[in-house]
Tab-separated table of C-alpha atoms in Angstrom:
chain	number	residue	atom	x	y	z
H	73	MET	CA	0.000	0.000	0.000
H	74	GLU	CA	2.864	2.388	0.746
H	75	LEU	CA	4.412	1.815	-2.693
H	76	ALA	CA	1.109	2.563	-4.419
H	77	SER	CA	0.686	5.744	-2.403
H	78	LYS	CA	4.190	6.969	-3.258
H	79	THR	CA	3.638	6.216	-6.933
H	80	THR	CA	0.441	8.263	-6.940
H	81	LEU	CA	2.145	11.198	-5.275
H	82	ALA	CA	5.068	11.084	-7.687
H	83	SER	CA	2.772	11.105	-10.702
H	84	ASP	CA	1.164	14.318	-9.431
H	85	GLU	CA	4.475	16.167	-9.217
H	86	PRO	CA	5.487	18.580	-12.017
H	87	ALA	CA	7.723	17.027	-14.652
H	88	ALA	CA	11.409	17.932	-14.548
H	89	VAL	CA	12.279	20.918	-16.740
H	90	LYS	CA	14.300	20.283	-19.908
H	91	PRO	CA	16.376	23.357	-20.807
H	92	GLN	CA	17.094	21.994	-24.309
H	93	GLU	CA	13.349	22.300	-25.046
H	94	GLY	CA	13.388	26.056	-24.398
H	95	LYS	CA	12.741	28.530	-27.217
H	96	ILE	CA	15.645	30.907	-27.826
H	97	LEU	CA	15.879	34.188	-29.751
H	98	ILE	CA	19.287	35.662	-30.649
H	99	VAL	CA	19.333	39.416	-31.318
H	100	ASP	CA	22.508	40.981	-32.734
H	101	ASP	CA	23.113	43.374	-35.602
H	102	ASN	CA	26.212	41.365	-36.527
H	103	PRO	CA	25.279	38.116	-38.344
H	104	VAL	CA	28.702	36.628	-37.449
H	105	ASN	CA	27.907	36.841	-33.727
H	106	ILE	CA	24.527	35.221	-34.341
H	107	ALA	CA	26.168	32.367	-36.248
H	108	ILE	CA	28.716	31.762	-33.469
H	109	ILE	CA	26.091	31.711	-30.680
H	110	GLU	CA	23.757	29.514	-32.701
H	111	LYS	CA	26.504	27.001	-33.459
H	112	ILE	CA	27.436	26.773	-29.776
H	113	LEU	CA	23.805	26.291	-28.764
H	114	ARG	CA	23.146	23.589	-31.337
H	115	GLN	CA	26.255	21.747	-30.216
H	116	GLY	CA	24.826	21.922	-26.691
H	117	GLY	CA	21.610	20.231	-27.797
H	118	TYR	CA	19.441	23.314	-28.261
H	119	HIS	CA	17.339	23.234	-31.409
H	120	ARG	CA	14.464	25.714	-31.016
H	121	ILE	CA	16.454	28.773	-32.073
H	122	ASP	CA	15.379	31.916	-33.940
H	123	SER	CA	17.461	34.997	-34.687
H	124	THR	CA	17.168	38.542	-35.987
H	125	ILE	CA	19.534	41.406	-36.809
H	126	ASP	CA	16.638	43.878	-36.330
H	127	PRO	CA	16.131	44.863	-32.676
H	128	GLY	CA	12.903	46.606	-33.640
H	129	ALA	CA	11.372	43.216	-34.454
H	130	VAL	CA	11.911	41.748	-30.978
H	131	ARG	CA	8.698	43.110	-29.509
H	132	ALA	CA	6.457	41.339	-32.023
H	133	LEU	CA	8.593	38.188	-32.058
H	134	TYR	CA	8.343	37.827	-28.284
H	135	ARG	CA	4.616	38.505	-28.282
H	136	ASN	CA	4.030	35.804	-30.886
H	137	ASN	CA	6.505	33.179	-29.645
H	138	ARG	CA	6.994	33.778	-25.892
H	139	TYR	CA	10.686	32.891	-25.997
H	140	ASP	CA	12.244	31.270	-22.959
H	141	LEU	CA	15.511	33.128	-23.498
H	142	ILE	CA	16.505	36.241	-25.456
H	143	ALA	CA	20.243	36.526	-26.141
H	144	LEU	CA	20.430	40.297	-26.668
H	145	ASP	CA	23.273	42.471	-27.895
H	146	ILE	CA	23.466	45.861	-26.144
H	147	HIS	CA	25.185	48.142	-28.640
H	148	MET	CA	23.105	48.214	-31.830
H	149	PRO	CA	22.087	51.093	-34.133
H	150	VAL	CA	18.637	52.745	-33.939
H	151	TRP	CA	17.380	50.395	-31.197
H	152	ASN	CA	19.934	49.364	-28.591
H	153	GLY	CA	19.497	46.565	-26.092
H	154	PHE	CA	18.267	48.896	-23.360
H	155	ASP	CA	15.475	50.133	-25.639
H	156	VAL	CA	14.443	46.547	-26.354
H	157	MET	CA	14.360	45.614	-22.662
H	158	GLU	CA	12.320	48.711	-21.845
H	159	GLN	CA	9.741	47.734	-24.466
H	160	LEU	CA	9.555	44.155	-23.253
H	161	ARG	CA	9.058	45.228	-19.642
H	162	ALA	CA	6.362	47.728	-20.635
H	163	ASP	CA	4.494	45.070	-22.634
H	164	ASN	CA	4.901	42.335	-20.001
H	165	PRO	CA	4.976	44.029	-16.558
H	166	GLU	CA	4.242	40.816	-14.644
H	167	ASP	CA	6.291	38.431	-16.773
H	168	TYR	CA	9.723	36.979	-16.101
H	169	ILE	CA	11.641	38.408	-19.089
H	170	PRO	CA	14.558	36.007	-19.751
H	171	VAL	CA	17.192	38.372	-21.191
H	172	LEU	CA	20.819	37.266	-21.483
H	173	VAL	CA	22.958	40.249	-22.488
H	174	LEU	CA	25.676	39.843	-25.117
H	175	THR	CA	28.321	42.523	-24.718
H	176	SER	CA	31.996	43.378	-25.020
H	177	ASP	CA	31.404	46.334	-22.686
H	178	ASN	CA	32.236	44.924	-19.288
H	179	THR	CA	32.249	48.172	-17.318
H	180	ILE	CA	30.494	48.274	-13.948
H	181	GLU	CA	28.211	51.040	-15.191
H	182	THR	CA	26.994	48.943	-18.144
H	183	HIS	CA	26.406	45.885	-15.959
H	184	HIS	CA	24.436	47.913	-13.433
H	185	ARG	CA	22.339	49.512	-16.160
H	186	CYS	CA	21.636	46.111	-17.728
H	187	LEU	CA	20.505	44.648	-14.414
H	188	ALA	CA	18.328	47.684	-13.715
H	189	SER	CA	16.758	47.243	-17.152
H	190	GLY	CA	15.801	43.639	-16.431
H	191	ALA	CA	18.732	41.571	-17.707
H	192	LYS	CA	19.184	38.255	-15.898
H	193	ASP	CA	22.834	37.556	-16.818
H	194	PHE	CA	25.710	38.452	-19.159
H	195	ILE	CA	27.910	36.775	-21.745
H	196	SER	CA	31.127	38.546	-22.627
H	197	LYS	CA	32.520	38.769	-26.117
H	198	PRO	CA	34.442	36.956	-27.485
H	199	PHE	CA	32.170	34.013	-26.660
H	200	LYS	CA	33.442	31.002	-24.710
H	201	LYS	CA	31.505	27.811	-25.361
H	202	GLU	CA	31.319	26.516	-21.771
H	203	GLU	CA	30.342	29.900	-20.395
H	204	VAL	CA	27.620	30.317	-23.011
H	205	LEU	CA	26.137	26.877	-22.358
H	206	LEU	CA	26.237	27.244	-18.560
H	207	ARG	CA	24.649	30.689	-18.484
H	208	VAL	CA	22.021	29.738	-21.066
H	209	ARG	CA	21.140	26.608	-19.095
H	210	ASN	CA	20.809	28.544	-15.825
H	211	ILE	CA	18.421	31.115	-17.284
H	212	LEU	CA	16.359	28.498	-19.107
H	213	GLU	CA	15.953	26.408	-15.969
H	214	VAL	CA	14.593	29.407	-14.066
H	215	ARG	CA	12.372	30.465	-16.960
H	216	LEU	CA	10.922	26.989	-17.504
H	217	LEU	CA	10.322	26.525	-13.775
H	218	HIS	CA	8.572	29.898	-13.777
H	219	ASN	CA	6.360	28.769	-16.672
H	220	GLN	CA	5.665	25.484	-14.954
H	221	LEU	CA	4.587	27.230	-11.768
H	222	LEU	CA	2.296	29.528	-13.745
H	223	HIS	CA	0.782	26.502	-15.452
H	224	GLN	CA	0.233	24.750	-12.129
H	225	ARG	CA	-1.336	27.911	-10.745
H	226	ASP	CA	-3.708	28.108	-13.714
H	227	ILE	CA	-4.677	24.461	-13.205
H	228	LEU	CA	-5.340	25.049	-9.498
H	229	GLU	CA	-7.333	28.209	-10.228
H	230	GLU	CA	-9.414	26.305	-12.766
H	231	LYS	CA	-10.058	23.535	-10.232
H	232	VAL	CA	-11.025	26.085	-7.580
H	233	LEU	CA	-13.347	27.808	-10.062
H	234	GLN	CA	-14.977	24.507	-10.992
H	235	ARG	CA	-15.384	23.582	-7.335
H	236	THR	CA	-16.813	27.021	-6.535
H	237	GLU	CA	-19.315	26.689	-9.373
H	238	GLN	CA	-20.290	23.223	-8.146
H	239	LEU	CA	-20.810	24.526	-4.614
H	240	TYR	CA	-22.800	27.498	-5.916
H	241	THR	CA	-25.010	25.218	-8.000
H	242	THR	CA	-25.561	22.999	-4.974
H	243	GLN	CA	-26.380	26.059	-2.885
H	244	LEU	CA	-28.982	27.195	-5.408
H	245	LYS	CA	-30.579	23.754	-5.474
H	246	LEU	CA	-30.763	23.675	-1.669
H	247	ILE	CA	-32.211	27.175	-1.646
H	248	ASP	CA	-34.822	26.180	-4.209
H	249	SER	CA	-35.734	23.132	-2.132
H	250	LEU	CA	-36.055	25.213	1.044
H	251	ALA	CA	-38.219	27.786	-0.694
H	252	LYS	CA	-40.514	25.136	-2.168
H	253	THR	CA	-40.754	23.381	1.195
H	254	ALA	CA	-42.344	26.490	2.673
H	255	GLU	CA	-44.561	27.003	-0.384
H	256	TYR	CA	-45.805	23.386	-0.497
H	257	ARG	CA	-47.357	23.777	2.919
H	258	GLU	CA	-49.603	26.538	1.595
H	259	SER	CA	-50.235	25.717	-2.071
H	260	GLN	CA	-49.310	22.024	-2.453
H	261	THR	CA	-47.567	22.893	-5.752
H	262	GLY	CA	-44.488	24.914	-4.964
H	263	SER	CA	-44.977	26.759	-8.257
H	264	HIS	CA	-45.470	30.182	-6.667
H	265	VAL	CA	-41.773	30.641	-5.913
H	266	SER	CA	-40.833	29.574	-9.431
H	267	ARG	CA	-43.171	32.121	-11.005
H	268	MET	CA	-42.118	34.777	-8.523
H	269	SER	CA	-38.465	34.478	-9.467
H	270	GLN	CA	-39.383	35.038	-13.119
H	271	TYR	CA	-41.688	37.982	-12.401
H	272	VAL	CA	-39.171	39.865	-10.255
H	273	THR	CA	-36.470	39.401	-12.902
H	274	ILE	CA	-38.686	40.879	-15.622
H	275	VAL	CA	-39.585	43.869	-13.444
H	276	ALA	CA	-36.011	44.435	-12.257
H	277	ARG	CA	-34.727	44.385	-15.824
H	278	GLU	CA	-37.335	46.949	-16.887
H	279	LEU	CA	-36.342	49.132	-13.922
H	280	GLY	CA	-32.794	49.215	-15.303
H	281	LEU	CA	-31.035	47.004	-12.772
H	282	SER	CA	-27.791	45.384	-13.892
H	283	THR	CA	-27.579	41.796	-15.101
H	284	ASP	CA	-25.851	40.769	-11.865
H	285	GLU	CA	-28.523	42.479	-9.758
H	286	CYS	CA	-31.311	40.811	-11.737
H	287	GLU	CA	-29.674	37.420	-11.305
H	288	LEU	CA	-29.176	37.978	-7.580
H	289	LEU	CA	-32.806	38.986	-7.121
H	290	GLN	CA	-34.003	36.014	-9.162
H	291	GLN	CA	-32.065	33.623	-6.946
H	292	ALA	CA	-32.842	35.268	-3.596
H	293	SER	CA	-36.554	36.065	-4.046
H	294	PRO	CA	-37.866	32.474	-3.769
H	295	MET	CA	-36.854	32.473	-0.096
H	296	HIS	CA	-39.057	35.436	0.837
H	297	ASP	CA	-41.598	33.286	2.719
H	298	LEU	CA	-39.197	30.708	4.138
H	299	GLY	CA	-40.290	31.660	7.668
H	300	LYS	CA	-43.730	30.149	7.010
H	301	ILE	CA	-42.305	26.718	7.777
H	302	ALA	CA	-42.563	27.793	11.432
H	303	ILE	CA	-46.243	28.771	11.206
H	304	PRO	CA	-48.733	26.114	12.446
H	305	ASP	CA	-51.092	24.699	9.808
H	306	THR	CA	-54.060	25.708	11.935
H	307	VAL	CA	-53.053	29.315	11.346
H	308	LEU	CA	-51.409	29.170	7.921
H	309	LEU	CA	-54.270	27.231	6.295
H	310	LYS	CA	-57.157	28.627	8.321
H	311	ASN	CA	-60.326	29.023	6.232
H	312	GLY	CA	-61.608	32.261	7.643
H	313	SER	CA	-60.547	35.442	9.391
H	314	LEU	CA	-57.579	35.388	11.718
H	315	ASP	CA	-57.886	36.622	15.271
H	316	GLU	CA	-55.314	39.063	16.660
H	317	HIS	CA	-53.063	36.362	18.070
H	318	GLU	CA	-53.171	34.355	14.838
H	319	TRP	CA	-52.348	37.455	12.797
H	320	GLU	CA	-49.316	38.155	14.970
H	321	THR	CA	-48.248	34.549	14.445
H	322	ILE	CA	-48.505	34.949	10.668
H	323	LYS	CA	-46.532	38.199	10.773
H	324	SER	CA	-43.715	36.489	12.664
H	325	HIS	CA	-42.698	34.574	9.508
H	326	ALA	CA	-40.802	37.628	8.234
H	327	GLU	CA	-38.415	37.706	11.186
H	328	VAL	CA	-38.230	33.907	11.384
H	329	GLY	CA	-37.221	33.664	7.727
H	330	ALA	CA	-34.620	36.393	8.172
H	331	ARG	CA	-33.118	34.591	11.184
H	332	ILE	CA	-32.928	31.316	9.281
H	333	LEU	CA	-31.115	32.998	6.396
H	334	SER	CA	-28.873	35.310	8.450
H	335	GLY	CA	-25.322	34.765	9.615
H	336	HIS	CA	-23.780	33.806	6.262
H	337	ASP	CA	-20.945	35.429	4.296
H	338	SER	CA	-22.726	34.656	1.044
H	339	LYS	CA	-24.088	37.764	-0.696
H	340	LEU	CA	-27.011	35.684	-1.921
H	341	MET	CA	-27.985	34.633	1.594
H	342	GLN	CA	-27.617	38.173	2.921
H	343	VAL	CA	-29.930	39.535	0.222
H	344	ALA	CA	-32.386	36.688	0.806
H	345	ALA	CA	-32.466	37.470	4.535
H	346	THR	CA	-33.173	41.142	3.824
H	347	ILE	CA	-36.003	40.278	1.434
H	348	ALA	CA	-37.486	37.803	3.907
H	349	ARG	CA	-37.503	40.462	6.628
H	350	THR	CA	-38.780	43.433	4.617
H	351	HIS	CA	-41.051	42.210	1.810
H	352	HIS	CA	-44.160	42.911	3.950
H	353	GLU	CA	-43.183	46.509	4.669
H	354	ARG	CA	-45.557	49.054	3.121
H	355	TRP	CA	-44.775	52.171	1.091
H	356	ASP	CA	-46.837	54.253	3.579
H	357	GLY	CA	-45.019	52.841	6.609
H	358	GLY	CA	-47.871	50.658	7.815
H	359	GLY	CA	-46.213	47.303	7.152
H	360	TYR	CA	-44.276	44.906	9.316
H	361	PRO	CA	-42.036	44.032	11.083
H	362	ALA	CA	-40.199	47.404	11.290
H	363	GLY	CA	-42.671	49.901	9.830
H	364	LEU	CA	-40.247	51.038	7.137
H	365	LYS	CA	-41.531	53.703	4.769
H	366	GLY	CA	-40.933	54.602	1.109
H	367	GLU	CA	-37.355	54.156	-0.052
H	368	GLU	CA	-36.321	52.989	3.419
H	369	ILE	CA	-37.590	49.664	2.108
H	370	PRO	CA	-34.914	47.960	-0.045
H	371	LEU	CA	-35.750	48.089	-3.763
H	372	PHE	CA	-35.507	44.298	-4.070
H	373	SER	CA	-38.193	43.958	-1.387
H	374	ARG	CA	-40.438	46.533	-3.067
H	375	ILE	CA	-40.241	44.539	-6.297
H	376	VAL	CA	-40.916	41.261	-4.483
H	377	ALA	CA	-43.925	42.781	-2.664
H	378	VAL	CA	-45.728	43.631	-5.916
H	379	CYS	CA	-44.909	40.350	-7.678
H	380	ASP	CA	-45.669	38.280	-4.593
H	381	VAL	CA	-49.094	39.807	-4.035
H	382	PHE	CA	-50.066	39.570	-7.707
H	383	ASP	CA	-49.172	35.893	-7.945
H	384	ALA	CA	-50.703	35.077	-4.560
H	385	LEU	CA	-53.998	36.780	-5.476
H	386	THR	CA	-54.238	35.007	-8.857
H	387	SER	CA	-53.347	31.574	-7.424
H	388	GLU	CA	-55.740	29.121	-5.826
H	389	ARG	CA	-55.291	28.341	-2.162
H	390	PRO	CA	-56.963	25.674	-0.006
H	391	TYR	CA	-59.004	28.426	1.650
H	392	ARG	CA	-59.980	30.485	-1.466
H	393	GLU	CA	-60.120	30.624	-5.244
H	394	GLY	CA	-57.659	32.649	-7.287
H	395	TRP	CA	-58.635	36.111	-8.484
H	396	LYS	CA	-59.007	37.099	-12.103
H	397	ILE	CA	-56.057	38.973	-13.615
H	398	SER	CA	-58.024	42.192	-14.012
H	399	LYS	CA	-59.109	42.142	-10.369
H	400	ALA	CA	-55.544	41.559	-9.156
H	401	LEU	CA	-54.246	44.413	-11.326
H	402	ASN	CA	-56.930	46.705	-9.946
H	403	TYR	CA	-55.799	45.795	-6.443
H	404	LEU	CA	-52.231	46.790	-7.287
H	405	ARG	CA	-53.416	50.097	-8.770
H	406	ASP	CA	-55.714	50.864	-5.818
H	407	ASN	CA	-52.866	50.252	-3.358
H	408	SER	CA	-50.132	51.992	-5.332
H	409	GLY	CA	-48.659	54.688	-3.112
H	410	SER	CA	-49.985	53.084	0.062
H	411	GLN	CA	-49.010	49.422	0.148
H	412	PHE	CA	-46.764	49.420	-2.935
H	413	ASP	CA	-44.060	51.571	-4.518
H	414	PRO	CA	-45.893	53.436	-7.338
H	415	LYS	CA	-42.896	53.168	-9.655
H	416	VAL	CA	-42.768	49.399	-9.284
H	417	VAL	CA	-46.506	49.081	-9.878
H	418	ASN	CA	-46.218	51.187	-13.043
H	419	VAL	CA	-43.380	49.026	-14.352
H	420	PHE	CA	-45.258	45.844	-13.444
H	421	GLU	CA	-48.226	46.995	-15.536
H	422	LYS	CA	-45.863	47.919	-18.370
H	423	VAL	CA	-44.482	44.369	-18.523
H	424	ILE	CA	-47.727	42.564	-17.697
H	425	ASP	CA	-47.739	40.782	-21.080
H	426	GLN	CA	-44.366	39.206	-20.267
H	427	ILE	CA	-45.612	38.316	-16.780
H	428	LEU	CA	-48.673	36.582	-18.159
H	429	ILE	CA	-46.618	34.629	-20.693
H	430	CYS	CA	-44.474	33.259	-17.829
H	431	ARG	CA	-47.582	32.534	-15.791
H	432	GLN	CA	-49.268	30.626	-18.611
H	433	ALA	CA	-46.101	28.665	-19.386
H	434	ASP	CA	-45.920	27.582	-15.744
H	435	ILE	CA	-49.592	26.561	-15.746
H	436	ASP	CA	-49.163	24.602	-19.000
H	437	SER	CA	-46.117	22.872	-17.573
H	438	GLY	CA	-48.052	21.919	-14.439
H	439	VAL	CA	-50.924	20.486	-16.462
H	440	GLN	CA	-48.529	18.495	-18.634
H	441	ASN	CA	-46.718	17.073	-15.608
H	442	ALA	CA	-50.041	16.130	-14.021
H	443	LEU	CA	-51.070	14.241	-17.154
H	444	LEU	CA	-47.730	12.426	-17.317
H	445	ASN	CA	-48.028	11.379	-13.706
């Protein structure tokens, strides 16, 4: 068992770097120097070698080929080596630029300037084979290890992203199940929360909310009545008027739902908790649980309030029949400015055709599923 475990671990380790596989660019205005360096490199087993006598071409060549080493002459006409390094650093501020300077100028000042410009090492002219091969190998090993680490990082980031998406998908499914659990107790279908999430998205989009905001509202709104799971059936499903105590029990679902959803770092859960707590607040301040008024009520909750009431009124319940569309719309109009945000009501009426299409599609889907079952 130990041997198998060690084999598995070894197979997960990054492969050893092979400097001879590195891509090399030689830049020198003297073709003789290029020929000498290239011959030395090929004798050392390097075969992925390009060259140019035009320093102005280096920028595009590096962008297209991502060389693992640039053997760069310093003293060249028009564009010198310092100009080339400055361009490369400007184009690739976070990259490890693998520059090996070729120079016969071995003054301290030149070396310091080269290092400050991003050079990683030097080769002095005239070229010595062993020195060239050793310095080239050293830079290539570092460069290839750097590339390997970047690749491993990308792989890990991709795995983290995939895992995050999986967890988020699971979270949404759990949220949907929780929301429908509360809804089933009242309607036996669970379809209200599904329709609600579509309605609020249509209204939010028409109000000019961003795509991210619309998506967040769509995902959080189904949990608005989660607190109803704590309401006794004798109260929740009562066929008749509620007494004062029963009404207070019903009203408690807003705070109960908010408590269930609170205490999470997730933005989705935080928004859901806010909606659960405030979707029964009224525009005139007469709602519950906090008596918020006007724009004190979060916009998401004002949108949910209109869509929730419309769908609830037009849906059948064990204790009453659903209202006609016209009657429900009249209710929204009559209570615009008192119970509901007038702007939201106006937008809801503007998109009513889209709302009704979603509603009918949900009804048709329910009928079809009933027939199949």
